[in-house]
mmCIF file of C-alpha atoms in Angstrom:
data_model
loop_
_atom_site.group_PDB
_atom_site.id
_atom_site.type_symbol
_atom_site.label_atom_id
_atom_site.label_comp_id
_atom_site.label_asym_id
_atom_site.label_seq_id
_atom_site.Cartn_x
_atom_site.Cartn_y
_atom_site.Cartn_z
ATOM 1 C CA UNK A 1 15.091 -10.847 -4.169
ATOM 2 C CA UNK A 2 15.202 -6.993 -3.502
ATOM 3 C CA UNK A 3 12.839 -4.575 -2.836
ATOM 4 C CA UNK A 4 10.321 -3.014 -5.533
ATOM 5 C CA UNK A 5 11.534 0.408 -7.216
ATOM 6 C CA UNK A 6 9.621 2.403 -4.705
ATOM 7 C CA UNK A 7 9.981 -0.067 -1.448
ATOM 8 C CA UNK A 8 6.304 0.295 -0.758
ATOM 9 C CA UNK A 9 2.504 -1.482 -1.229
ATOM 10 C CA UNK A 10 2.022 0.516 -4.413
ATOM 11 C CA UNK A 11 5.180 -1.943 -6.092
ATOM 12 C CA UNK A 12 1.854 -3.859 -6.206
ATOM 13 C CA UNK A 13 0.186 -3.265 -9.405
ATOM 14 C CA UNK A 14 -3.480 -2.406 -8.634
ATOM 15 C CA UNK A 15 -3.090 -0.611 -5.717
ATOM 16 C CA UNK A 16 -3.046 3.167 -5.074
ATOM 17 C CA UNK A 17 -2.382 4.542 -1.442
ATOM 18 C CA UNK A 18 -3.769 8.208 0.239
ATOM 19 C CA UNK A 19 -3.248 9.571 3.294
ATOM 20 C CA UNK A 20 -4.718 12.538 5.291
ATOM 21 C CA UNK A 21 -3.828 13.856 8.803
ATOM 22 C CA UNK A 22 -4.125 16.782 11.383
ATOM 23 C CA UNK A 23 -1.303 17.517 13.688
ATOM 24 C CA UNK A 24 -2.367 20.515 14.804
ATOM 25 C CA UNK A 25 -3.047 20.832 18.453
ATOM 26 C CA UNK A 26 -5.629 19.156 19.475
ATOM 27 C CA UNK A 27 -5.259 17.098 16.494
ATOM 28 C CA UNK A 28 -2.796 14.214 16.268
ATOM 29 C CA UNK A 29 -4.458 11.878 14.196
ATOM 30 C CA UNK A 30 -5.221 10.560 10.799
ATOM 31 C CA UNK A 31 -6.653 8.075 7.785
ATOM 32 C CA UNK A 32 -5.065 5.837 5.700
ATOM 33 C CA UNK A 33 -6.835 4.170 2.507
ATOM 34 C CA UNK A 34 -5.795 1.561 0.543
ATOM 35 C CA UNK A 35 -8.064 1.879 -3.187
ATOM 36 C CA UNK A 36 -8.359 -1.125 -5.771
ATOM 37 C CA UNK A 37 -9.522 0.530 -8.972
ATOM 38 C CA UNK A 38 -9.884 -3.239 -9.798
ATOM 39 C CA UNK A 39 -11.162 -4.516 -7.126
ATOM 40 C CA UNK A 40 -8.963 -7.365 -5.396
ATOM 41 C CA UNK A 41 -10.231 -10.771 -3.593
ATOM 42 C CA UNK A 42 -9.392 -10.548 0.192
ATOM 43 C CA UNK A 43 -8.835 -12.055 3.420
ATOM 44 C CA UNK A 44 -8.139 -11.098 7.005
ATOM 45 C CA UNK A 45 -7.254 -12.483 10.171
ATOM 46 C CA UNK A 46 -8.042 -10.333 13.331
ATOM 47 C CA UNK A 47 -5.875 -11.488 16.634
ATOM 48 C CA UNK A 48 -5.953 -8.664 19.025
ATOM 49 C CA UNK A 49 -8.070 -8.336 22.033
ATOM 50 C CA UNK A 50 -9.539 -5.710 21.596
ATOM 51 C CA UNK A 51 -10.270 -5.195 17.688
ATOM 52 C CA UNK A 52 -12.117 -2.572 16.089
ATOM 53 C CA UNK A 53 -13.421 -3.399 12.773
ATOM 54 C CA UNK A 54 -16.233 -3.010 9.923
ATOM 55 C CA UNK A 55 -16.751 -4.935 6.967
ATOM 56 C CA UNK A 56 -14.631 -8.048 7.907
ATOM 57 C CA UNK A 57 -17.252 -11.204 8.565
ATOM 58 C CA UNK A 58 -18.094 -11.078 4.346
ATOM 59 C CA UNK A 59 -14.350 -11.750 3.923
ATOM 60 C CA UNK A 60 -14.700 -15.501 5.288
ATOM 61 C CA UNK A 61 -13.866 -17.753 2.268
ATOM 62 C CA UNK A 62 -17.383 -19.153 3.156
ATOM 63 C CA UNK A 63 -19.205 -16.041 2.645
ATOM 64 C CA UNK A 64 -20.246 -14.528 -0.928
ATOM 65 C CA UNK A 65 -18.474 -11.709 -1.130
ATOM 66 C CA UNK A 66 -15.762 -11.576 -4.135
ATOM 67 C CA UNK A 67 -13.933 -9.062 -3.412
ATOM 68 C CA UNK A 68 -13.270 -5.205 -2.275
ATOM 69 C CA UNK A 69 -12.596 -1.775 -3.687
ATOM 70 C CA UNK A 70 -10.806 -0.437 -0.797
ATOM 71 C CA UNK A 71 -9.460 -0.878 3.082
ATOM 72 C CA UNK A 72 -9.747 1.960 5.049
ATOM 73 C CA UNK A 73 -6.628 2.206 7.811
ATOM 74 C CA UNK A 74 -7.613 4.638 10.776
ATOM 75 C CA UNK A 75 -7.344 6.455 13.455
ATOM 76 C CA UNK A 76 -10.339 7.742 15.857
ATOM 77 C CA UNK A 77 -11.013 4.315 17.653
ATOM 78 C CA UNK A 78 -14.590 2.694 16.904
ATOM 79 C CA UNK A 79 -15.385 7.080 15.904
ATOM 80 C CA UNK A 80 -12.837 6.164 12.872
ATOM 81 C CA UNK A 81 -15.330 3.349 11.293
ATOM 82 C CA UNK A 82 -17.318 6.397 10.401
ATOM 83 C CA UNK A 83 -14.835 7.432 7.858
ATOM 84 C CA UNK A 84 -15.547 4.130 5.350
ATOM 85 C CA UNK A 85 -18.750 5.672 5.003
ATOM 86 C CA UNK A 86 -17.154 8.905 2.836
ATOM 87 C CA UNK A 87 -14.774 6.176 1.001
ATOM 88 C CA UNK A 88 -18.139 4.513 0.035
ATOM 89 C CA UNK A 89 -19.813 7.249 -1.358
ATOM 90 C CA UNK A 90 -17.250 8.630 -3.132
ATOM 91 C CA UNK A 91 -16.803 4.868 -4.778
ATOM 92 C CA UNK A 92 -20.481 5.135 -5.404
ATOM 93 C CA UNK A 93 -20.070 8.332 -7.683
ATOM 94 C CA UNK A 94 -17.536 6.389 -9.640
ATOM 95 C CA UNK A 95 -20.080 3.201 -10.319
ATOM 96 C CA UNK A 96 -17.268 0.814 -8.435
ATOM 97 C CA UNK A 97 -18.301 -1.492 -6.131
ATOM 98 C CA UNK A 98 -21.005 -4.786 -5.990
ATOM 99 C CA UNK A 99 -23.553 -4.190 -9.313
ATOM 100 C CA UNK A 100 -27.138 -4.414 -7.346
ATOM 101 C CA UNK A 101 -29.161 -2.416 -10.319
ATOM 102 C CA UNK A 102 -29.307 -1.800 -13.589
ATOM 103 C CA UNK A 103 -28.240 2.103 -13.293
ATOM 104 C CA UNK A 104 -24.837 3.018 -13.822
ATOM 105 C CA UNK A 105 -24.317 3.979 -9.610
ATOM 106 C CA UNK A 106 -26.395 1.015 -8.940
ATOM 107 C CA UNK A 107 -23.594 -0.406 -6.939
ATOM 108 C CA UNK A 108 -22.455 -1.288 -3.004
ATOM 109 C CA UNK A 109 -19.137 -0.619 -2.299
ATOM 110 C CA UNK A 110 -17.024 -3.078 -0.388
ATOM 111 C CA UNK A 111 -15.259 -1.346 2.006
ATOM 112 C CA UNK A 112 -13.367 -3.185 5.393
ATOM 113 C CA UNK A 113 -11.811 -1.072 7.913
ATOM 114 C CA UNK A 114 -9.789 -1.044 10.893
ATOM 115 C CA UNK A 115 -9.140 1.425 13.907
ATOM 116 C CA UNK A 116 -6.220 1.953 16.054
ATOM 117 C CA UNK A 117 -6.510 3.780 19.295
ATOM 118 C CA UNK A 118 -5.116 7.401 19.762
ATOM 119 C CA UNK A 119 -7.934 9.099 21.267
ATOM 120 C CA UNK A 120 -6.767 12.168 23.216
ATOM 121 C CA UNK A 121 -3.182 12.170 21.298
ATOM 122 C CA UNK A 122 -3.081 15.528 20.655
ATOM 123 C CA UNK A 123 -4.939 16.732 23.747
ATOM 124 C CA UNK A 124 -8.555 16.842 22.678
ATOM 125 C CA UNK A 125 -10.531 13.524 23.131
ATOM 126 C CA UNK A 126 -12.770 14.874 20.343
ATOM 127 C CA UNK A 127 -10.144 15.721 17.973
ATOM 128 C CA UNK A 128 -10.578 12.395 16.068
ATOM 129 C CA UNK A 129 -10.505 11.899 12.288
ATOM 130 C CA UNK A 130 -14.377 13.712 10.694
ATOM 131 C CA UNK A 131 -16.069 11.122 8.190
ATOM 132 C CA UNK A 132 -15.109 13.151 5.106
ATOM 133 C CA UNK A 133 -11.421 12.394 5.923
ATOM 134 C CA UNK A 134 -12.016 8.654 4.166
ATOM 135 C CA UNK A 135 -13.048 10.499 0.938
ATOM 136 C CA UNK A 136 -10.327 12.973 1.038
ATOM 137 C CA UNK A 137 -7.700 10.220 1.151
ATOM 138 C CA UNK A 138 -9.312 7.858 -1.360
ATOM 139 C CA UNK A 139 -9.206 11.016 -3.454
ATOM 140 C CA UNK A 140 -5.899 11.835 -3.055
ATOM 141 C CA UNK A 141 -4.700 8.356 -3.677
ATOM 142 C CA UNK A 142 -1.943 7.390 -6.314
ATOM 143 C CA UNK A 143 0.584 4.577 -7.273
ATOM 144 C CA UNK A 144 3.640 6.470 -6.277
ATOM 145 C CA UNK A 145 5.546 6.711 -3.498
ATOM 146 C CA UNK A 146 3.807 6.171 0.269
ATOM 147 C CA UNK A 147 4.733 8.759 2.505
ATOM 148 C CA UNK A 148 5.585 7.361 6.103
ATOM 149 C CA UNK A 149 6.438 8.253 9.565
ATOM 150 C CA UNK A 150 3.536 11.116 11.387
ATOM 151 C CA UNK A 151 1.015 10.518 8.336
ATOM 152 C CA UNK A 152 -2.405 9.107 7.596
ATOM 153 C CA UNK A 153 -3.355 6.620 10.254
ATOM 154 C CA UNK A 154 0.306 7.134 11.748
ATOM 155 C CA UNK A 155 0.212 10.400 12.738
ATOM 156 C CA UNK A 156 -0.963 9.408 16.172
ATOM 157 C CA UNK A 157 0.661 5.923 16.427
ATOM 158 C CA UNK A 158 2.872 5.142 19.565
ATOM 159 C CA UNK A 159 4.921 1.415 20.032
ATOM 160 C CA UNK A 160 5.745 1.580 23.727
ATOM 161 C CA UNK A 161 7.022 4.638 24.660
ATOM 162 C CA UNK A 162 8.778 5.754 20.690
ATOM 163 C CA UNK A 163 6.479 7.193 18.304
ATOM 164 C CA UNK A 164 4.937 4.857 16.095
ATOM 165 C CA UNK A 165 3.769 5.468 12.534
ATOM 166 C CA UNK A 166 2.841 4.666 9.039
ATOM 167 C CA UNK A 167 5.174 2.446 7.582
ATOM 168 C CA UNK A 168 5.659 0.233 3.870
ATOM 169 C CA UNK A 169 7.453 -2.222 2.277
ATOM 170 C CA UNK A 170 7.602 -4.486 -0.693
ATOM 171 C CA UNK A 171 9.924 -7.387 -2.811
ATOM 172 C CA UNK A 172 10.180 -8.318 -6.048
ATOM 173 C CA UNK A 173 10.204 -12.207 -6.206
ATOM 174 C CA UNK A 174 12.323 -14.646 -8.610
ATOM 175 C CA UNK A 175 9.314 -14.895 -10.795
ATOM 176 C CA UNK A 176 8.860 -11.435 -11.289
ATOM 177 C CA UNK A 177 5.282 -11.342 -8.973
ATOM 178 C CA UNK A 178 5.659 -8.536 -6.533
ATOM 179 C CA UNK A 179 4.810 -8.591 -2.644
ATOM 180 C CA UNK A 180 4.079 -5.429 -1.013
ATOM 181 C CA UNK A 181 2.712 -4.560 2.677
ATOM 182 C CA UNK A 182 1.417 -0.882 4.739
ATOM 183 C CA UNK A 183 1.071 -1.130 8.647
ATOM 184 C CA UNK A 184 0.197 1.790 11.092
ATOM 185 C CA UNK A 185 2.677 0.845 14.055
ATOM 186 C CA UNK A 186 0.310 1.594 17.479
ATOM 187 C CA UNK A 187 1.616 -1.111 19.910
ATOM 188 C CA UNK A 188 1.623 -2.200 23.223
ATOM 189 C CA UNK A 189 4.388 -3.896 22.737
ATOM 190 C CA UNK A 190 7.968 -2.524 21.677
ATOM 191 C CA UNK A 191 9.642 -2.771 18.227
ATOM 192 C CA UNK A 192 13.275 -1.901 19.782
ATOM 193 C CA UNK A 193 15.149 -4.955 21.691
ATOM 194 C CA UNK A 194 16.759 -4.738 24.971
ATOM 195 C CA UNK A 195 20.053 -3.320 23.271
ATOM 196 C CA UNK A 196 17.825 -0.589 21.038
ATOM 197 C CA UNK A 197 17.739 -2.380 17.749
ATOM 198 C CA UNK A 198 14.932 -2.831 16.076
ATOM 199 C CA UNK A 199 13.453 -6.384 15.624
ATOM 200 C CA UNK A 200 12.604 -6.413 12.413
ATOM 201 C CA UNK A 201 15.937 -5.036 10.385
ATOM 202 C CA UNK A 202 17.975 -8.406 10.651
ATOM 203 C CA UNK A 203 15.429 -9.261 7.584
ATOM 204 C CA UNK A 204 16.323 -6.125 5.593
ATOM 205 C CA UNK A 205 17.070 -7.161 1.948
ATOM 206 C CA UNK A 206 20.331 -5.851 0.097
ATOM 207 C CA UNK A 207 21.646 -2.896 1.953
ATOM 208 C CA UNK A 208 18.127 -1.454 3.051
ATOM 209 C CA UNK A 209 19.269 -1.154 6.972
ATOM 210 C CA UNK A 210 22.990 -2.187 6.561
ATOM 211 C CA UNK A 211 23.054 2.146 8.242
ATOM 212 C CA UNK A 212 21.671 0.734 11.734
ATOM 213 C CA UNK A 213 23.849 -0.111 14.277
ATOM 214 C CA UNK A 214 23.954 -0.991 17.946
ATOM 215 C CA UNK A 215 23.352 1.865 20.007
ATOM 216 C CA UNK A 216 24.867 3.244 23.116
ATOM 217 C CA UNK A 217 22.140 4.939 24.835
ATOM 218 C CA UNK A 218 19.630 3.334 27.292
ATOM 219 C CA UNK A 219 16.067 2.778 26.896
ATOM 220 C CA UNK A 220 13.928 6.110 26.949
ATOM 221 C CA UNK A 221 11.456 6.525 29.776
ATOM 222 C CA UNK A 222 7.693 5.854 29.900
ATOM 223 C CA UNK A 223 6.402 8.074 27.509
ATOM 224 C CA UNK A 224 4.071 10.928 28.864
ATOM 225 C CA UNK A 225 0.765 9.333 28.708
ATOM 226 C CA UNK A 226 2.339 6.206 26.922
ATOM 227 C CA UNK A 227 -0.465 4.482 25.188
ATOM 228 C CA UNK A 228 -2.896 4.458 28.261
ATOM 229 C CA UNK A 229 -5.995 6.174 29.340
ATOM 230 C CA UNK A 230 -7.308 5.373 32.959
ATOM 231 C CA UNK A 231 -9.100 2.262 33.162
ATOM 232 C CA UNK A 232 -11.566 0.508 35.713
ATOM 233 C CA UNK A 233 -8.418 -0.390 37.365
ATOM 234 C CA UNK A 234 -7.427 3.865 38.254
ATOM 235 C CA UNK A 235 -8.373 3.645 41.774
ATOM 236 C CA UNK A 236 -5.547 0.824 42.083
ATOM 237 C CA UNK A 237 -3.232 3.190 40.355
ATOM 238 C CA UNK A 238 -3.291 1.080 37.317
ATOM 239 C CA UNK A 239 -4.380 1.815 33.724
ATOM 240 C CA UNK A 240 -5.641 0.498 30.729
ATOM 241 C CA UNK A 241 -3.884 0.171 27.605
ATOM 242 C CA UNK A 242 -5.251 1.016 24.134
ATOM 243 C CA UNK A 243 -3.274 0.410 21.136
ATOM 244 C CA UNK A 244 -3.247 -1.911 17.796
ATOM 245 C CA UNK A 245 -1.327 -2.505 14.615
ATOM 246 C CA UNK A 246 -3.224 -2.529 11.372
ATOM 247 C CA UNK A 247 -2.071 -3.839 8.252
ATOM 248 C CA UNK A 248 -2.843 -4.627 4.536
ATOM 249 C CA UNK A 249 -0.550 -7.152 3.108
ATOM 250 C CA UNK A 250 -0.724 -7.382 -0.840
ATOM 251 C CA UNK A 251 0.648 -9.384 -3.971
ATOM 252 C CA UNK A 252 -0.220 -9.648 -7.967
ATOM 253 C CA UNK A 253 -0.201 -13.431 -7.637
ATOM 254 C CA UNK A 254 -3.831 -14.877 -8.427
ATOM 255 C CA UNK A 255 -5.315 -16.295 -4.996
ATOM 256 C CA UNK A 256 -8.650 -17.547 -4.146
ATOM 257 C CA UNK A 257 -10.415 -16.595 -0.803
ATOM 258 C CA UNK A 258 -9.289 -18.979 1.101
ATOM 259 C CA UNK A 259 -5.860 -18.591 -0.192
ATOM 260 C CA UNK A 260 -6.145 -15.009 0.405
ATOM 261 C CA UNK A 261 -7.106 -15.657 4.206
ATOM 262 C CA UNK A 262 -4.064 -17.649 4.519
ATOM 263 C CA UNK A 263 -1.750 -14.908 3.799
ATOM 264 C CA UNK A 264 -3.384 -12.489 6.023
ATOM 265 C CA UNK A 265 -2.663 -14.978 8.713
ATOM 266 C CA UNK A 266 0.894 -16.318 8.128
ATOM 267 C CA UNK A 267 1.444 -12.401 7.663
ATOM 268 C CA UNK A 268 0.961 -12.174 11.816
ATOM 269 C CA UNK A 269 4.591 -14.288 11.971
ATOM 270 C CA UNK A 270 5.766 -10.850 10.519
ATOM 271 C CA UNK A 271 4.173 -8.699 12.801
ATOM 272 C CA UNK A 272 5.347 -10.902 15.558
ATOM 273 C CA UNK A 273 9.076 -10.931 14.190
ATOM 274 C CA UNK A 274 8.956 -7.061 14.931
ATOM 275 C CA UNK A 275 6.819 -6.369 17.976
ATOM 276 C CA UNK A 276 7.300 -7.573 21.188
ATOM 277 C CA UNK A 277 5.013 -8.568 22.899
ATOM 278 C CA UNK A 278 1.861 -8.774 20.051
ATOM 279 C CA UNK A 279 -1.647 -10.025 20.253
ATOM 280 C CA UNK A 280 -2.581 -9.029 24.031
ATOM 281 C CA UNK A 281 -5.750 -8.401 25.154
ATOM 282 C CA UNK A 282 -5.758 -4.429 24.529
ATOM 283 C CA UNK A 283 -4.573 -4.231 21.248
ATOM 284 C CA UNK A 284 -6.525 -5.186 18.115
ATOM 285 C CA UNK A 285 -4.181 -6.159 15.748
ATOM 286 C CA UNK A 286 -5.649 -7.143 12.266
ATOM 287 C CA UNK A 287 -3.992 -7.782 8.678
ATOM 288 C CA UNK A 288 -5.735 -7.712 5.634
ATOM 289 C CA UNK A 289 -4.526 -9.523 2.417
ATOM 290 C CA UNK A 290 -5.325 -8.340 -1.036
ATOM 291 C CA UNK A 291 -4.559 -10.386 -4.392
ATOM 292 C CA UNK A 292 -5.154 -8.120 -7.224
ATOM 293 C CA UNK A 293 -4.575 -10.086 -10.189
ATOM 294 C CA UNK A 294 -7.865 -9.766 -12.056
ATOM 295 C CA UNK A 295 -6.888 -11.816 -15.451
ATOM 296 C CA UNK A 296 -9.225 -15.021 -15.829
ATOM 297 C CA UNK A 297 -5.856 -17.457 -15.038
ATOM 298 C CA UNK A 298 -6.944 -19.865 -12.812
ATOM 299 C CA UNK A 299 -6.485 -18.555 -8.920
ATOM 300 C CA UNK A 300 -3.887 -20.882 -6.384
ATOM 301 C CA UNK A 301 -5.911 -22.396 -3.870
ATOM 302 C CA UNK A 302 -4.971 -23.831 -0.597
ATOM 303 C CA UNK A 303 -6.123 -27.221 -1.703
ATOM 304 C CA UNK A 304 -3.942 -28.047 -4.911
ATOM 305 C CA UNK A 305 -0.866 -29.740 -4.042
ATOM 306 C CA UNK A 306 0.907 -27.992 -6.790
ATOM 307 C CA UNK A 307 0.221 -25.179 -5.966
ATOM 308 C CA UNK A 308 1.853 -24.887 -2.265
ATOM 309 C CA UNK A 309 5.341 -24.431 -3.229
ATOM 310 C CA UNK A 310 4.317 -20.804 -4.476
ATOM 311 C CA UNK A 311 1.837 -20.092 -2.300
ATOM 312 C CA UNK A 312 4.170 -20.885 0.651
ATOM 313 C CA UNK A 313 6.853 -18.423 -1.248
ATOM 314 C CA UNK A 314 4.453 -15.751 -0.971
ATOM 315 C CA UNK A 315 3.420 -16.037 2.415
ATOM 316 C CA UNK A 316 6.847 -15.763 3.643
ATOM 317 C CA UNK A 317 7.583 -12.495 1.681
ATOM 318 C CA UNK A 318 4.393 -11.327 2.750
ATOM 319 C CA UNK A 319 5.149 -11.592 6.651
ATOM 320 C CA UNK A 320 8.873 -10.900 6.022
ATOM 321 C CA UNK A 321 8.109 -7.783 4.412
ATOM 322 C CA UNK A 322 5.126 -6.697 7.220
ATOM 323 C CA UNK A 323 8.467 -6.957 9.266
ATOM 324 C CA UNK A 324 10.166 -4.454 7.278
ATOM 325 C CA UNK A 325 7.267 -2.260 6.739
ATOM 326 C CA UNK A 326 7.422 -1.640 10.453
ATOM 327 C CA UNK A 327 11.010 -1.150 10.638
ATOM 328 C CA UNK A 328 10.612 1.634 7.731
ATOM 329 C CA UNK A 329 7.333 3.296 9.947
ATOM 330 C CA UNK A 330 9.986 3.737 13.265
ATOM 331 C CA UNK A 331 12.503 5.061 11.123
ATOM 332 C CA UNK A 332 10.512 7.239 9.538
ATOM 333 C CA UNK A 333 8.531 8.496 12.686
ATOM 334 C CA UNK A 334 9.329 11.962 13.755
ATOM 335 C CA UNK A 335 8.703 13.300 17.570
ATOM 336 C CA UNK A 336 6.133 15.059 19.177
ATOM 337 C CA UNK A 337 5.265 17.482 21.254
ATOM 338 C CA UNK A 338 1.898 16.786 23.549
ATOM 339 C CA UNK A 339 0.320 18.511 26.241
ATOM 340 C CA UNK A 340 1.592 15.699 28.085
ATOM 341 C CA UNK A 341 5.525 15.943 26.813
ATOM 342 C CA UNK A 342 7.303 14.735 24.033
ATOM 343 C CA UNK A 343 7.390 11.414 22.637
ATOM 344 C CA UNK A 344 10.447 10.494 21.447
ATOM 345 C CA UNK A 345 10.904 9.254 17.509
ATOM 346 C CA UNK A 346 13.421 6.373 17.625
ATOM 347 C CA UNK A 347 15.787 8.118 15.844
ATOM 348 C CA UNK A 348 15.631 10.861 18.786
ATOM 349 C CA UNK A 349 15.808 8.133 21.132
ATOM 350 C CA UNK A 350 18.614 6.557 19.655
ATOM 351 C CA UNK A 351 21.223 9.138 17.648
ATOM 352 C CA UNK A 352 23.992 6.366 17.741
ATOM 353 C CA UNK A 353 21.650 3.483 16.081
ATOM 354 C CA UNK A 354 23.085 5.609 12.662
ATOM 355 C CA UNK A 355 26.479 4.958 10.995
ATOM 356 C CA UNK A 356 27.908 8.081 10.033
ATOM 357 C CA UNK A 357 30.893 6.257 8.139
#
């Protein structure tokens, strides 16, 4: 297996990726959105504590629904749901989306979202992604290369005290079916062990981190303003975290719902593979999974004995490469410069994690 030709979601054919972001002071923030000219079916699996989400319930392999034009990834908190409303409008001009009428616009876009926290990043509570950002980013969305690091939703993102960010991956199986994933890196937790390597590059494929090495330096400090606000808890001295990783796993393989569901949830072994510690009560973590194969073939279901040898080879690419996607959003981070101080990019933090032989 190695990685697609451009190592990122949009390997997956179907899917198109745009980004927009402020990071001028008081801005330090973003939106991410993930478009399915095709539509795709869907699934998700939400196991933070403290999720914020739109659009997710009609996902349940129970429900109706059969399937979505886009996921918007963002940041603004519970203000960022605000943006889907742009990305379904400017789906509604285009006639995609659920056929309610007769008219040619006669249609209800399916939309899902998910927030992560950075409220205040840049130094202006307020400064938080506008609604129009959601259309801007659908609209500038392509099937080329994803650009990572201080972009879309990840131009906010923190993990611990490094700068987090926007970050993409994808494989190209035996069969020739294609696995890709996106993830805005906001975490409690820390992707960076004890010794300063990062979790997730063991599962690198080929030589796509064989340039990472042990480094020499120690951990950085605290970040200023880390990841917390003040909380109930401020007359104790204690705060309140407020973080979350988002993702959208994807893959060209025909799933049903329920199938679909399932890889959003065996993709959370990935995220836990790469972030330490993951799923605590103040972050929201949530994975989408898309399967945009739209061809009548008959879809793998979760049910069909024969069918659990491949479904069980794409849900381990899909977390494995959620793993890598997060590695590749670190890398790719770049510092920045708060009111508050700098936080450190983990290649800042750690010059010697980089052969130079």
């Amino acid at each position: 297996m190695q990685p697609g030709p451009q190592n990122a979601i949009t390997d997956v054919p179907g899917i198109l990726v745009g980004q927009v972001e402020r990071v001028d002071p008081p801005y330090l923030t973003g939106t991410t959105v993930v478009h399915v000219p095709g539509t795709a079916v869907a699934g998700v699996d939400v196991r933070g504590g403290a999720p914020g989400t739109r659009e997710t319930d009609l996902l349940a392999p129970v429900n109706s629904n059969g399937g979505v034009n886009a996921i918007v990834l963002t940041g603004g908190s519970a203000f960022g749901l605000d943006t889907a409303g742009s990305v379904m409008r400017w789906l509604e001009e285009r006639g995609e989306g659920v056929r309610v009428g007769q008219g040619e616009y006669d249609v209800v876009p399916i939309v899902p979202t998910a927030v992560i926290f950075d409220l205040a990043r840049g130094g202006d509570f307020k400064a938080r992604p506008e609604p129009s950002w959601g259309a801007d980013a659908i609209a500038a969305a392509t099937d080329g290369p994803v650009a990572l690091g201080n972009h879309g939703a990840g131009a906010g993102a923190r993990a611990r005290s490094l700068k987090g960010g926007v970050g993409s991956a994808s494989v190209r199986l035996d069969d020739g079916t294609t696995v890709g994933a996106l993830v805005i890196v906001n975490a409690a937790g820390s992707a960076v062990d004890a010794d300063g390597n990062l979790y997730g590059a063991r599962l690198g494929l080929g030589d796509e981190f064989t340039h990472l090495r042990t480094p020499v330096e120690p951990p950085p400090p605290a970040a200023p303003g880390r990841n917390l606000i003040p909380g109930p808890a401020a007359t104790t001295g204690m705060t309140t975290g407020m973080n979350t990783v988002i993702a959208v796993v994807a893959t060209d393989v025909p799933l049903d719902k329920a199938a679909t569901q399932r890889m959003a949830m065996v993709a959370h072994d990935g995220l836990a593979r790469a972030i330490d510690p993951v799923h605590t009560l103040v972050d929201g973590d949530s994975i989408f999974a898309l399967s945009t194969r739209t061809t009548d073939e008959p879809r793998l279901s979760v049910t069909d004995p024969l069918a659990l040898g491949q479904l069980e080879t794409v849900y381990a690419a899909g977390a494995r490469t959620l793993s890598r996607a997060i590695v590749h959003a670190m890398l790719n981070a770049e510092s920045v410069q708060t009111p508050a101080g700098t936080v450190p990019s983990y290649r800042d933090a750690y010059p010697s994690a980089f052969r130079t032989d």
